């Protein structure tokens, strides 16, 4: 009996302080560190000072950006932190809207267990796009939100808009989950990909709306284990793997699923794009399914002769091996007659392409029917396939 009671006592003594500590939360509000919601004063230093305190806290900490518009010139938030920090953004962060040489605007680096909720992030890219349109000598532009060399990050309910270049990039990171994200840039803004993934794994993008001037989601070299679900994409260039094979030694892309996507008025639906260059790498184990295409120029496209924005493309055959790509339950309308385009490499034909339950119609006229195009593509079909497959 005595030993049991001392055991209970010991347990109580051990648990209560930890429980109390777990309930304690430290709140750090950027206004207390000098941030000004006047959209003009640079609040960067205040945000970084708040971050330093919240990140250094030994008990769970919350950093709060309240309602209002805060000008932030360029902010790099670095970990590692002493706690699983939560960042609540109720207000709007705006960039300066000038022609800066920065390639990133808001960056989170070396963080683990960070969650970011809400917020509007306005990159104010209009001046840079105007410069690019006038063909003057302009900077390349920045990515509005970058998650770099980080782990176990959650992004929820944020709005990203008008970044000069990519709206968001995830690079050299593992385990990034985002839900309820809204990303907006004008249809003709150059290079404004919604979410770009690079050298990362375990990425989920769910229940989000993305409309930009470039790919809604683009998946670059060295990306694996990606889950994309319940996305509205458009305007933009669709969901793309690539472009790949631009330079030697690129890592491949593997195990990507995109499901329940509505594409509206986009240039592409589901796409894999590789440069016509000999550099070897691979794309494999890809599932593209349950999509509705609304007036999409290329609803299904494997393009191994991708050569955008370059006047002097080599006409070599691509060294990228594409295998195991399933297109399942893809329906709706194509804005061009070729609804299914499988344009693969001469030296590395595509293998294991599966078309299953495809029903695409050309929206261009009553008499016109949709067609398929195949070059160096091997695979199978099942269920109904309209337009008829050329595999
Ligand atoms: C593929 O990726 C998913 C996440 O999207 C993951 O759950 C699954 O384990 C991965 N499959 C393999 C074979 O690695």
Tab-separated table of N, CA, C and O in Angstrom, residues 290-334:
chain	number	residue	atom	x	y	z
A	290	UNK	N	-9.674	12.356	-61.119
A	290	UNK	CA	-10.902	13.051	-60.698
A	290	UNK	C	-10.826	14.549	-60.988
A	290	UNK	O	-10.853	15.382	-60.074
A	291	UNK	N	-10.716	14.849	-62.268
A	291	UNK	CA	-10.601	16.261	-62.646
A	291	UNK	C	-11.733	16.673	-63.564
A	291	UNK	O	-12.198	15.895	-64.391
A	292	UNK	N	-12.138	17.920	-63.414
A	292	UNK	CA	-13.078	18.536	-64.341
A	292	UNK	C	-12.316	19.615	-65.097
A	292	UNK	O	-11.677	20.473	-64.484
A	293	UNK	N	-12.366	19.528	-66.421
A	293	UNK	CA	-11.706	20.518	-67.272
A	293	UNK	C	-12.781	21.445	-67.840
A	293	UNK	O	-13.725	20.978	-68.477
A	294	UNK	N	-12.652	22.738	-67.618
A	294	UNK	CA	-13.589	23.698	-68.183
A	294	UNK	C	-12.814	24.563	-69.170
A	294	UNK	O	-12.045	25.433	-68.780
A	295	UNK	N	-12.974	24.238	-70.465
A	295	UNK	CA	-12.334	25.027	-71.508
A	295	UNK	C	-10.821	25.164	-71.294
A	295	UNK	O	-10.281	26.267	-71.246
A	296	UNK	N	-10.165	24.029	-71.195
A	296	UNK	CA	-8.718	23.986	-70.955
A	296	UNK	C	-8.013	23.694	-72.278
A	296	UNK	O	-8.421	22.796	-73.024
A	297	UNK	N	-6.951	24.442	-72.594
A	297	UNK	CA	-6.304	24.277	-73.902
A	297	UNK	C	-5.676	22.890	-74.087
A	297	UNK	O	-5.828	22.268	-75.133
A	298	UNK	N	-4.952	22.411	-73.096
A	298	UNK	CA	-4.346	21.067	-73.157
A	298	UNK	C	-4.693	20.306	-71.880
A	298	UNK	O	-3.898	20.279	-70.939
A	299	UNK	N	-5.860	19.669	-71.848
A	299	UNK	CA	-6.290	19.039	-70.588
A	299	UNK	C	-5.298	17.985	-70.076
A	299	UNK	O	-4.999	17.951	-68.889
A	300	UNK	N	-4.805	17.129	-70.991
A	300	UNK	CA	-3.834	16.094	-70.607
A	300	UNK	C	-2.633	16.253	-71.520
A	300	UNK	O	-2.761	16.176	-72.743
A	301	UNK	N	-1.459	16.501	-70.938
A	301	UNK	CA	-0.305	16.742	-71.815
A	301	UNK	C	1.018	16.276	-71.200
A	301	UNK	O	1.394	16.700	-70.108
A	302	UNK	N	1.681	15.383	-71.926
A	302	UNK	CA	3.085	15.059	-71.640
A	302	UNK	C	3.876	15.756	-72.739
A	302	UNK	O	3.716	15.440	-73.917
A	303	UNK	N	4.697	16.719	-72.364
A	303	UNK	CA	5.393	17.535	-73.353
A	303	UNK	C	6.900	17.422	-73.137
A	303	UNK	O	7.452	18.082	-72.258
A	304	UNK	N	7.532	16.569	-73.936
A	304	UNK	CA	8.986	16.400	-73.788
A	304	UNK	C	9.765	17.270	-74.775
A	304	UNK	O	10.966	17.111	-74.939
A	305	UNK	N	9.043	18.196	-75.406
A	305	UNK	CA	9.687	19.203	-76.252
A	305	UNK	C	9.387	20.595	-75.720
A	305	UNK	O	9.184	21.535	-76.489
A	306	UNK	N	9.368	20.711	-74.410
A	306	UNK	CA	9.012	21.983	-73.781
A	306	UNK	C	10.135	22.998	-73.994
A	306	UNK	O	11.292	22.724	-73.732
A	307	UNK	N	9.763	24.170	-74.457
A	307	UNK	CA	10.799	25.125	-74.833
A	307	UNK	C	10.303	26.554	-74.667
A	307	UNK	O	10.507	27.408	-75.516
A	308	UNK	N	9.649	26.821	-73.544
A	308	UNK	CA	9.021	28.130	-73.372
A	308	UNK	C	10.038	29.247	-73.205
A	308	UNK	O	11.064	29.072	-72.577
A	309	UNK	N	9.732	30.360	-73.765
A	309	UNK	CA	10.501	31.576	-73.540
A	309	UNK	C	11.932	31.526	-74.013
A	309	UNK	O	12.751	32.322	-73.613
A	310	UNK	N	12.246	30.566	-74.849
A	310	UNK	CA	13.622	30.443	-75.306
A	310	UNK	C	13.626	30.363	-76.827
A	310	UNK	O	12.942	29.552	-77.416
A	311	UNK	N	14.400	31.252	-77.462
A	311	UNK	CA	14.398	31.312	-78.922
A	311	UNK	C	15.258	30.217	-79.541
A	311	UNK	O	15.041	29.792	-80.658
A	312	UNK	N	16.265	29.799	-78.782
A	312	UNK	CA	17.206	28.846	-79.373
A	312	UNK	C	17.179	27.523	-78.630
A	312	UNK	O	18.100	27.162	-77.928
A	313	UNK	N	16.062	26.821	-78.744
A	313	UNK	CA	15.964	25.520	-78.107
A	313	UNK	C	16.659	24.485	-78.968
A	313	UNK	O	16.541	24.501	-80.187
A	314	UNK	N	17.376	23.607	-78.321
A	314	UNK	CA	17.950	22.503	-79.070
A	314	UNK	C	16.791	21.596	-79.464
A	314	UNK	O	15.734	21.617	-78.859
A	315	UNK	N	16.979	20.835	-80.478
A	315	UNK	CA	15.924	19.906	-80.883
A	315	UNK	C	16.360	18.476	-80.578
A	315	UNK	O	16.034	17.543	-81.273
A	316	UNK	N	17.132	18.320	-79.500
A	316	UNK	CA	17.556	16.972	-79.120
A	316	UNK	C	16.396	16.255	-78.451
A	316	UNK	O	15.409	16.862	-78.083
A	317	UNK	N	16.552	14.929	-78.267
A	317	UNK	CA	15.451	14.252	-77.583
A	317	UNK	C	15.735	14.276	-76.086
A	317	UNK	O	16.877	14.227	-75.640
A	318	UNK	N	14.679	14.368	-75.318
A	318	UNK	CA	14.813	14.557	-73.868
A	318	UNK	C	15.402	13.321	-73.206
A	318	UNK	O	15.030	12.186	-73.531
A	319	UNK	N	16.303	13.544	-72.255
A	319	UNK	CA	16.884	12.450	-71.479
A	319	UNK	C	16.047	12.075	-70.263
A	319	UNK	O	16.453	11.235	-69.460
A	320	UNK	N	14.884	12.689	-70.105
A	320	UNK	CA	14.038	12.413	-68.935
A	320	UNK	C	13.143	11.197	-69.227
A	320	UNK	O	12.425	11.178	-70.224
A	321	UNK	N	13.211	10.197	-68.339
A	321	UNK	CA	12.380	8.993	-68.498
A	321	UNK	C	11.075	9.175	-67.727
A	321	UNK	O	11.079	9.332	-66.510
A	322	UNK	N	9.970	9.112	-68.460
A	322	UNK	CA	8.654	9.230	-67.822
A	322	UNK	C	8.015	7.854	-67.788
A	322	UNK	O	7.887	7.199	-68.828
A	323	UNK	N	7.628	7.386	-66.596
A	323	UNK	CA	6.974	6.076	-66.512
A	323	UNK	C	5.939	6.055	-65.397
A	323	UNK	O	6.062	6.777	-64.402
A	324	UNK	N	4.931	5.219	-65.591
A	324	UNK	CA	3.917	5.062	-64.557
A	324	UNK	C	3.127	6.325	-64.309
A	324	UNK	O	3.184	6.895	-63.222
A	325	UNK	N	2.391	6.761	-65.316
A	325	UNK	CA	1.538	7.945	-65.144
A	325	UNK	C	0.095	7.533	-65.415
A	325	UNK	O	-0.236	7.109	-66.522
A	326	UNK	N	-0.744	7.625	-64.401
A	326	UNK	CA	-2.159	7.271	-64.530
A	326	UNK	C	-3.005	8.537	-64.649
A	326	UNK	O	-2.905	9.431	-63.808
A	327	UNK	N	-3.806	8.580	-65.710
A	327	UNK	CA	-4.826	9.630	-65.830
A	327	UNK	C	-6.172	8.932	-65.661
A	327	UNK	O	-6.551	8.119	-66.496
A	328	UNK	N	-6.874	9.232	-64.582
A	328	UNK	CA	-8.114	8.527	-64.279
A	328	UNK	C	-9.252	9.508	-64.019
A	328	UNK	O	-9.086	10.445	-63.246
A	329	UNK	N	-10.394	9.243	-64.669
A	329	UNK	CA	-11.590	10.053	-64.441
A	329	UNK	C	-11.326	11.542	-64.691
A	329	UNK	O	-11.373	12.359	-63.771
A	330	UNK	N	-11.016	11.847	-65.926
A	330	UNK	CA	-10.784	13.233	-66.342
A	330	UNK	C	-11.875	13.584	-67.355
A	330	UNK	O	-11.976	12.952	-68.405
A	331	UNK	N	-12.676	14.582	-67.043
A	331	UNK	CA	-13.837	14.887	-67.862
A	331	UNK	C	-13.938	16.382	-68.111
A	331	UNK	O	-13.372	17.173	-67.366
A	332	UNK	N	-14.682	16.727	-69.167
A	332	UNK	CA	-14.943	18.145	-69.399
A	332	UNK	C	-14.602	18.577	-70.810
A	332	UNK	O	-14.657	17.781	-71.748
A	333	UNK	N	-14.206	19.839	-70.948
A	333	UNK	CA	-14.025	20.399	-72.284
A	333	UNK	C	-12.594	20.868	-72.538
A	333	UNK	O	-11.927	21.420	-71.671
A	334	UNK	N	-12.177	20.646	-73.798
A	334	UNK	CA	-10.877	21.103	-74.272
A	334	UNK	C	-11.105	22.311	-75.176
A	334	UNK	O	-11.993	22.292	-76.031
